[in-house]
JSON list of C-alpha atoms in Angstrom, two decimals:
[
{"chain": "A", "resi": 38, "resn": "UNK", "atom": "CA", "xyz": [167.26, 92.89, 93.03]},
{"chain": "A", "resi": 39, "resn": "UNK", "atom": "CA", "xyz": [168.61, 93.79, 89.68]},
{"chain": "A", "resi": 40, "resn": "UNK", "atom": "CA", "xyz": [167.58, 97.11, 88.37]},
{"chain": "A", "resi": 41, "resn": "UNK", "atom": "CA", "xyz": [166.69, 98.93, 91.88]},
{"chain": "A", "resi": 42, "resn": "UNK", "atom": "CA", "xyz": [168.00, 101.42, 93.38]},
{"chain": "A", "resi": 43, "resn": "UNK", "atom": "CA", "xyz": [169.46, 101.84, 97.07]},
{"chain": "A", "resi": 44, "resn": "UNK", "atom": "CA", "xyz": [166.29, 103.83, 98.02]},
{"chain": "A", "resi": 45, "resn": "UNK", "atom": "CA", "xyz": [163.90, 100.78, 96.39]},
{"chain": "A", "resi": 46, "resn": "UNK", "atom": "CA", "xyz": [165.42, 97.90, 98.25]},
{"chain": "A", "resi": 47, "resn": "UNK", "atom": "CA", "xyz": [163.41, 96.07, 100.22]},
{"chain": "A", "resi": 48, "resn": "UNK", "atom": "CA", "xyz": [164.25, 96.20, 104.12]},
{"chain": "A", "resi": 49, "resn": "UNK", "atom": "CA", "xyz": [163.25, 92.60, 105.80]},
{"chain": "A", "resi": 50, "resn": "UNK", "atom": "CA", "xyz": [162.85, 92.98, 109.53]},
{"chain": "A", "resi": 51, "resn": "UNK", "atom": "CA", "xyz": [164.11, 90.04, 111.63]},
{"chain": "A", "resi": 52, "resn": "UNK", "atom": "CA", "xyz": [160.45, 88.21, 111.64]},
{"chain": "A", "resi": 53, "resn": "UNK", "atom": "CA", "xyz": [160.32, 88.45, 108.21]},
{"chain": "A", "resi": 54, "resn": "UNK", "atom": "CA", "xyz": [163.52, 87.02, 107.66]},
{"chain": "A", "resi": 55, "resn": "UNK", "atom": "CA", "xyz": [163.21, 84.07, 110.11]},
{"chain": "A", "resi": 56, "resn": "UNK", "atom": "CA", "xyz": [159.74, 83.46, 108.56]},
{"chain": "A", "resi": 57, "resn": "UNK", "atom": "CA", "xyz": [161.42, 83.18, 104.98]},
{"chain": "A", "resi": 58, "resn": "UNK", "atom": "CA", "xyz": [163.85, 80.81, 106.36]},
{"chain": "A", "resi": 59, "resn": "UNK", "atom": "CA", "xyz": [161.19, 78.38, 107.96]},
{"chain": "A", "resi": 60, "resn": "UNK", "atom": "CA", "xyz": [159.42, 78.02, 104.68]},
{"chain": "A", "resi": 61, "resn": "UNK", "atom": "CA", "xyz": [163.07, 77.15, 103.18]},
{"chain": "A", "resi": 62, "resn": "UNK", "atom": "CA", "xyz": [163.40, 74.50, 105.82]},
{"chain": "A", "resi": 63, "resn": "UNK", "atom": "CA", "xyz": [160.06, 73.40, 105.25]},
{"chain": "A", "resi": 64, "resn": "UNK", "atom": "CA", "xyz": [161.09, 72.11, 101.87]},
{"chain": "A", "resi": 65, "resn": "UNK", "atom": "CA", "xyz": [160.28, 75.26, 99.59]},
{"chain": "A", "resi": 66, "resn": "UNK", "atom": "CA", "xyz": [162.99, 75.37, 97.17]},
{"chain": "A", "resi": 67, "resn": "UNK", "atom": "CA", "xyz": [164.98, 78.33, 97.58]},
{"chain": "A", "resi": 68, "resn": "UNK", "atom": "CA", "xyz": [164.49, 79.56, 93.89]},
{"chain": "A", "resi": 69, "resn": "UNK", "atom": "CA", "xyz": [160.95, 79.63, 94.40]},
{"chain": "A", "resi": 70, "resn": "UNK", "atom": "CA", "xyz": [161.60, 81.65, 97.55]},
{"chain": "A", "resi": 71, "resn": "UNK", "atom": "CA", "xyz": [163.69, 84.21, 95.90]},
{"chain": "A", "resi": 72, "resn": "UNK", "atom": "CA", "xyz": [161.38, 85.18, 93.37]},
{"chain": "A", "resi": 73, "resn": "UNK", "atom": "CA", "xyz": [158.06, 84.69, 95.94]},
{"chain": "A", "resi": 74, "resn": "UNK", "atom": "CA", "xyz": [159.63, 87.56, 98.28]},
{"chain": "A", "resi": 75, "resn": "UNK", "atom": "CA", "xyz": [161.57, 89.47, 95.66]},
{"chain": "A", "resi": 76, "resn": "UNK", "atom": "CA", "xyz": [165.14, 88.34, 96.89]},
{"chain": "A", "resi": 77, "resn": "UNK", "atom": "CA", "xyz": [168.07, 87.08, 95.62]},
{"chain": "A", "resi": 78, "resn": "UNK", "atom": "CA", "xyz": [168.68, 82.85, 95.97]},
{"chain": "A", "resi": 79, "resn": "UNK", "atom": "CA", "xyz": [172.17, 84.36, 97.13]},
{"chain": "A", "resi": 80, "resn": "UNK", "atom": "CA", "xyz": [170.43, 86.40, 100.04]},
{"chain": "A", "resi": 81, "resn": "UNK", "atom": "CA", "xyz": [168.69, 83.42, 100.91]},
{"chain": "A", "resi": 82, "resn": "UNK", "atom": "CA", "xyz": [171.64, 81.81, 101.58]},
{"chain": "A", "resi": 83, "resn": "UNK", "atom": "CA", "xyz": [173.33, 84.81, 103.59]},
{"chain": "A", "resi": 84, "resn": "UNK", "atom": "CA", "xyz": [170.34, 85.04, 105.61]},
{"chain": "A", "resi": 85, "resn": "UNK", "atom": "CA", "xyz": [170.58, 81.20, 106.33]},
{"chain": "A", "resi": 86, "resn": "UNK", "atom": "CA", "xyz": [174.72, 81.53, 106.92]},
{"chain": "A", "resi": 87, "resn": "UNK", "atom": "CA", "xyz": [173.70, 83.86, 109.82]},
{"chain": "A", "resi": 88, "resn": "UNK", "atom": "CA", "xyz": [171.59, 82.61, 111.37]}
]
């Protein structure tokens, strides 16, 4: 997130991450995602490319 610094990132464990990703593919939008969980729409989509 904008502003943060490498020690204030937020680390998402693999069950966090895969339960962000259901709630995207339930049909919440993926801007209202980001800002819910304090990520970026563009890690969002990174998470999504790899999984």
């Amino acid at each position: 997130m904008e502003g943060r610094t490498d020690e204030e990132k937020a680390v998402y464990g693999r069950e966090q991450i895969i339960a962000v990703l259901r709630e995207h593919e339930a049909g919440a939008k993926a801007g209202d995602l980001a800002r819910k969980h304090g990520i970026s729409e563009a890690t969002l989509y990174n998470w999504k490319a790899k999984g």
